CSV table of C-alpha atoms and ligand atoms in Angstrom, one decimal:
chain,number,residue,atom,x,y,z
A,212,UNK,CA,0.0,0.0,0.0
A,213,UNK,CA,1.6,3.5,-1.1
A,214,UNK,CA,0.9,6.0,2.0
A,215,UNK,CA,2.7,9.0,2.0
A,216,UNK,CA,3.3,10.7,5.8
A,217,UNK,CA,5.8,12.6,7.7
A,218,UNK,CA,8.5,12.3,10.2
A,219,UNK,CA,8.5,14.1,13.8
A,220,UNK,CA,10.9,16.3,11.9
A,221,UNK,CA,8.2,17.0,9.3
A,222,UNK,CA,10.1,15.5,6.5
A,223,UNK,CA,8.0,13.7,4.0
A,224,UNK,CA,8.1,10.5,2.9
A,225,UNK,CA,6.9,9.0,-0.6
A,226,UNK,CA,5.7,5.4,1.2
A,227,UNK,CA,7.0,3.6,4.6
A,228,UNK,CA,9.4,1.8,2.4
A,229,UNK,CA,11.4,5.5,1.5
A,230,UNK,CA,11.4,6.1,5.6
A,231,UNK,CA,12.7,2.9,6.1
A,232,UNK,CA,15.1,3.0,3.9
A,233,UNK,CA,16.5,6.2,5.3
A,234,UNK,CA,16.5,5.3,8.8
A,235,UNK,CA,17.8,1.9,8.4
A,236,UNK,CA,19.5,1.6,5.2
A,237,UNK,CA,19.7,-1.3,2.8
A,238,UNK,CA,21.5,-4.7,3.0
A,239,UNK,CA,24.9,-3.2,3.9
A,240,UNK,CA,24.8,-1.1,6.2
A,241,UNK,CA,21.6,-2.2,8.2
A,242,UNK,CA,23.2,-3.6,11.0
A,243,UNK,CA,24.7,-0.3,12.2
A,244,UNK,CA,22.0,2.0,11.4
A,245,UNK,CA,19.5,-0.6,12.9
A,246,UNK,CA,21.7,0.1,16.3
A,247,UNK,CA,21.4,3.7,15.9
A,248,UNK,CA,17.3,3.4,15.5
A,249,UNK,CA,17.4,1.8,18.5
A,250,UNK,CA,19.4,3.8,20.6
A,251,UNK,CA,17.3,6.9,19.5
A,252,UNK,CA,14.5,5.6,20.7
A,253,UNK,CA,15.7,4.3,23.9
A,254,UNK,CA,17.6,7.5,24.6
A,255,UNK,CA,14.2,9.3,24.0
A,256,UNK,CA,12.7,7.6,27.1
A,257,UNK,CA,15.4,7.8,28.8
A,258,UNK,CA,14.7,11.6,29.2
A,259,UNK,CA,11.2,11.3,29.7
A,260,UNK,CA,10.0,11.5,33.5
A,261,UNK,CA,8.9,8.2,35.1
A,262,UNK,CA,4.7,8.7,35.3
A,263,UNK,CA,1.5,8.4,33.5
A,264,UNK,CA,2.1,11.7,31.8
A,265,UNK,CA,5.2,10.9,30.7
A,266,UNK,CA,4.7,7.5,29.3
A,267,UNK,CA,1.5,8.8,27.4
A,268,UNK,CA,3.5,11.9,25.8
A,269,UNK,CA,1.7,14.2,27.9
A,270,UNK,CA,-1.7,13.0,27.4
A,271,UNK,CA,-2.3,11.7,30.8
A,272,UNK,CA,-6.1,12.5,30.9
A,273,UNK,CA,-6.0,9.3,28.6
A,274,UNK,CA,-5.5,6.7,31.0
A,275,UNK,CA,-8.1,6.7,32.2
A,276,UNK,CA,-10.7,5.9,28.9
A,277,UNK,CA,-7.5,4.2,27.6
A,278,UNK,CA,-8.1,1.5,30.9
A,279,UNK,CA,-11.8,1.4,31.0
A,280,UNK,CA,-11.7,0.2,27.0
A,281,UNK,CA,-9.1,-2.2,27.5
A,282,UNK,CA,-11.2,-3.9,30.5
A,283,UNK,CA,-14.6,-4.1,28.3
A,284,UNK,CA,-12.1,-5.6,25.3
A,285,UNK,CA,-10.6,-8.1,27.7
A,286,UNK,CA,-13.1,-9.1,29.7
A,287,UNK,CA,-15.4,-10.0,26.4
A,288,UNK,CA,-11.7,-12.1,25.3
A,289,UNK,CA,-11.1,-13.8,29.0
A,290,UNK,CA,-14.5,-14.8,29.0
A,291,UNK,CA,-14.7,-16.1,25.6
A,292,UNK,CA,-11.4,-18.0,25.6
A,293,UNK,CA,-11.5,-18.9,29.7
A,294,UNK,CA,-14.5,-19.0,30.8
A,295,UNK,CA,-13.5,-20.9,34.0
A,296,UNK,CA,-10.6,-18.3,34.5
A,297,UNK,CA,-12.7,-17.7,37.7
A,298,UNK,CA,-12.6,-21.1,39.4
A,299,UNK,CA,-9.3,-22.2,39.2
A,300,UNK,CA,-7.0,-21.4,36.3
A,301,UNK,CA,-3.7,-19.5,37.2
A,302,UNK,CA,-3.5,-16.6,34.1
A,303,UNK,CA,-0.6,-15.2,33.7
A,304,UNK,CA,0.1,-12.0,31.2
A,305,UNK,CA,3.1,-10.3,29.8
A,306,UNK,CA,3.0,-6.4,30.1
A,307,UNK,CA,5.5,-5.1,26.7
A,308,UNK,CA,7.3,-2.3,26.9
A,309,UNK,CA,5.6,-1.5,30.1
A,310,UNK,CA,6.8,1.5,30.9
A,311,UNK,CA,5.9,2.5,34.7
A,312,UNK,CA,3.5,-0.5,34.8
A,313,UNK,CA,0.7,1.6,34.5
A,314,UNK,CA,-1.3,-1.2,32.5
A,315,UNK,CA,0.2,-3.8,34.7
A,316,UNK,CA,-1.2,-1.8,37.9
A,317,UNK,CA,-4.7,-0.4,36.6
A,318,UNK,CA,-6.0,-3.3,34.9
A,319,UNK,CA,-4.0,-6.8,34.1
A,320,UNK,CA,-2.8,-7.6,37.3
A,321,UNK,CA,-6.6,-7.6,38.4
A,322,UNK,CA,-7.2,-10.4,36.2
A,323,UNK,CA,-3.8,-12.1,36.2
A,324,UNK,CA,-2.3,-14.4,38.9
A,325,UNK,CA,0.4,-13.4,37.7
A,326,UNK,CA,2.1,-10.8,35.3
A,327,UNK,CA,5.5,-10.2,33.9
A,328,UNK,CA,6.5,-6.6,32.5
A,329,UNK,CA,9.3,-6.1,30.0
A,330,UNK,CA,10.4,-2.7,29.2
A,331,UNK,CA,14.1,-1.6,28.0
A,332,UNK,CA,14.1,1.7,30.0
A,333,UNK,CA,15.3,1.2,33.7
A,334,UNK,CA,14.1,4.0,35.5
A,335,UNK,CA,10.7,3.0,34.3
A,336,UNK,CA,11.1,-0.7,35.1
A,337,UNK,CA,12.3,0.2,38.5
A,338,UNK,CA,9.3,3.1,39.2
A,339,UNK,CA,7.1,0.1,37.6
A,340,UNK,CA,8.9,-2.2,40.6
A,341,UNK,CA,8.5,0.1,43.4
A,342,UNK,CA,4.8,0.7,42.8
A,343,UNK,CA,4.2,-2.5,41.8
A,344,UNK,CA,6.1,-3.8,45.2
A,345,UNK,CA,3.2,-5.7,47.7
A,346,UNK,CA,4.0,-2.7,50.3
A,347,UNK,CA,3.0,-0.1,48.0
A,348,UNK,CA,0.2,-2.4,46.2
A,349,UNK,CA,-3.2,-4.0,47.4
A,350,UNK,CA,-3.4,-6.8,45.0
A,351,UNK,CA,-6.2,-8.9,44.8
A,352,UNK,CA,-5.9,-12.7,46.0
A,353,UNK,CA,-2.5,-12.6,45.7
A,354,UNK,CA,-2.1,-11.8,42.7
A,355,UNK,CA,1.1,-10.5,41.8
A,356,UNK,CA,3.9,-8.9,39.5
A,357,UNK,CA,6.3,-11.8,39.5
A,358,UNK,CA,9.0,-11.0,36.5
A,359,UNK,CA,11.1,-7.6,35.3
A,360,UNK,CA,12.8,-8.0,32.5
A,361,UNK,CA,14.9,-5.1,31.3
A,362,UNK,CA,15.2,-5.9,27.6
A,363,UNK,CA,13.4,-4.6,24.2
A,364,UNK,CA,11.1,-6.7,22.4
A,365,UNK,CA,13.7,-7.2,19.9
A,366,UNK,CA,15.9,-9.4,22.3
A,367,UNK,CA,13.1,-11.1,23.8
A,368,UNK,CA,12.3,-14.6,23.7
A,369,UNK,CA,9.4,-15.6,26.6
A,370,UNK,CA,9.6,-19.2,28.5
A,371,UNK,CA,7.8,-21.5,26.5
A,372,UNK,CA,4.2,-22.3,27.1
A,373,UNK,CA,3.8,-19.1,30.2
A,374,UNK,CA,1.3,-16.8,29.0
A,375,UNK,CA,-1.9,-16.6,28.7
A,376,UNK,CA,-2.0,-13.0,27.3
A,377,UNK,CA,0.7,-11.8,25.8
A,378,UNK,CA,-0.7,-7.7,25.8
A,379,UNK,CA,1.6,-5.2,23.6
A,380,UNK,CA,0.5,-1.3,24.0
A,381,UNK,CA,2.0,1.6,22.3
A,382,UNK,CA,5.7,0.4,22.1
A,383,UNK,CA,5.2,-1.7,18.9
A,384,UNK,CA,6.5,1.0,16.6
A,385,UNK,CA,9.9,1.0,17.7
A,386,UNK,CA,10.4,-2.3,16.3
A,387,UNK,CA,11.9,-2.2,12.0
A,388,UNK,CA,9.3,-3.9,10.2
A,389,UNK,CA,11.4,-7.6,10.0
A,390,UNK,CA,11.5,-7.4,14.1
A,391,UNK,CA,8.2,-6.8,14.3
A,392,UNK,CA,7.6,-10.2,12.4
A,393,UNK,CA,10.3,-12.1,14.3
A,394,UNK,CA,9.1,-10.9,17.7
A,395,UNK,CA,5.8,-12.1,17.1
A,396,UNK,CA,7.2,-15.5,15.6
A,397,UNK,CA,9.5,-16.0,18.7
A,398,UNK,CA,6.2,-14.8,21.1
A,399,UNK,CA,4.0,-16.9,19.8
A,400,UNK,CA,6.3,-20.0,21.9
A,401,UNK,CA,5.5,-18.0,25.2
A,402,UNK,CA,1.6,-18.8,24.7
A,403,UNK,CA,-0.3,-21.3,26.7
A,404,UNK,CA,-2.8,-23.4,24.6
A,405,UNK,CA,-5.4,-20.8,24.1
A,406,UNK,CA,-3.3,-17.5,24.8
A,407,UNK,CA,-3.8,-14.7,23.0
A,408,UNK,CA,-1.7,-11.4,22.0
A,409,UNK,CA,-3.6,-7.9,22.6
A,410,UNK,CA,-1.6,-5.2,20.2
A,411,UNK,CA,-3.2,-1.9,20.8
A,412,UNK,CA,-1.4,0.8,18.5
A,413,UNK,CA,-2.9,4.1,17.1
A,414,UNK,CA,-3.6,4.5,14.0
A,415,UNK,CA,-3.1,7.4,11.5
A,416,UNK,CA,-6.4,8.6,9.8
A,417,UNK,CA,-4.4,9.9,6.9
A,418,UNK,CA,-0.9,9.5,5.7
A,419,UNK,CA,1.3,7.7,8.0
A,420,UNK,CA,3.2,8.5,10.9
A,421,UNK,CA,6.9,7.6,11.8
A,422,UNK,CA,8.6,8.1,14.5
A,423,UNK,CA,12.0,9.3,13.7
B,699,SAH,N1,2.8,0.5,27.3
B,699,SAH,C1,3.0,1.6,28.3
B,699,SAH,C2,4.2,2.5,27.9
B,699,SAH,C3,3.9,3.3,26.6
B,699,SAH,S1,5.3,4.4,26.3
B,699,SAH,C4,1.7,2.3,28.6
B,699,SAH,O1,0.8,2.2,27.7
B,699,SAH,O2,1.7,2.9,29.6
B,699,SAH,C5,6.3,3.4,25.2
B,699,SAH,C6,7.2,2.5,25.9
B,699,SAH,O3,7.9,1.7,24.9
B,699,SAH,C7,8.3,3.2,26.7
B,699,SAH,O4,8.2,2.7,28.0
B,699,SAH,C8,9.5,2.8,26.0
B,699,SAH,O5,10.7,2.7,26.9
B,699,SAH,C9,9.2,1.4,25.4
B,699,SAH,N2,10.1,1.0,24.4
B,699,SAH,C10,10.9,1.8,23.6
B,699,SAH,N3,11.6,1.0,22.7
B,699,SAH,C11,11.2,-0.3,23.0
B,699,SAH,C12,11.6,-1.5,22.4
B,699,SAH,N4,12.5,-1.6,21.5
B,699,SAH,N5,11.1,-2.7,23.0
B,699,SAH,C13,10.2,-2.6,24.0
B,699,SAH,N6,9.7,-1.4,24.5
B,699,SAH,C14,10.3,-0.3,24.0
């Protein structure tokens, strides 16, 4: 498909296949502009400050609708795909590119036993730790944030067979096009017979958006 769009910079691009090319270059030289796309991004978080507003680029007001849709989406899924989640079945969800946890903390980890949060940015992994922590937390029925891994979604291969819900929200765009495919070929191992992957992403109207 041949949609034109802009960078953050406002340069325009013919199609996604120009940005690309741009940002991570052809055969050659992928390797070490890949790096670079990478580090960019990371080193943008890095100088972001560690709460809601932060993580939502300054649209914390949106938390809150942001939650209450992800719960109605959800709870239709869980009770499709479990239905006797409630009895005795021990879910457990993976929170990508986490950030402070604030998806862990508002809604999964009510309806997880457990949930793991993976997110490449270590002041937010250790915010999402300390708030997450059982001192700081009321959790219900023990329920609990068990795992932190500190590692982009590139890197990441899950435990076989763990999840249940594997949920990815609003991080998925860092990845180059061929990650994108391999993560979700290496993720699809971490599933439990049954789980599921939730990728919630905006979507342009127009155009296309990159992140550059
Ligand atoms: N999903 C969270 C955070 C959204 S902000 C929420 O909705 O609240 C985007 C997050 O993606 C940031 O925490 C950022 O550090 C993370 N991120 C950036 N590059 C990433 C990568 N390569 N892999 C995984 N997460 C990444």
């Amino acid at each position: 498909m041949e949609v034109s769009g802009l960078d953050s910079d406002g340069k325009e691009f013919k199609n996604a296949e120009e940005m690309w090319r741009e940002q991570i270059g052809e055969d050659g030289e992928q390797q070490e502009k890949k790096t670079q796309w990478y580090r960019e991004g990371i080193s943008y978080w890095e100088g972001v400050e560690a709460s809601v507003d932060g993580v939502l680029g300054g649209f914390g007001n949106v938390n809150e609708v942001d939650i209450k849709g992800s719960e109605a989406f959800l709870q239709m899924l869980l009770s499709d795909r479990f239905p006797n989640a409630r009895n005795n079945q021990h879910l457990v969800a993976l929170d990508c590119g986490s950030g402070i946890g604030r998806i862990t903390k508002n809604l999964l980890i009510r309806y997880f036993n457990e949930v793991d949060l993976l997110e490449p940015v270590s002041h937010f992994l250790d915010a999402a730790r300390e708030s997450l922590a059982p001192e700081n937390h009321m959790a219900p029925d023990m329920h609990k944030a068990t795992n932190f891994f500190c590692v982009p979604l590139q890197d990441f291969t899950p435990e076989t067979g763990r999840y249940d819900v594997v949920w990815v929200q609003w991080c998925i765009g860092h990845l180059t096009d061929d990650d994108f495919v391999s993560f979700f070929k290496r993720a699809k191992v971490g599933l439990k017979p049954g789980g599921f992957f939730v990728l919630k992403e905006n979507i342009a109207r127009s155009g296309s958006e990159g992140i550059t």
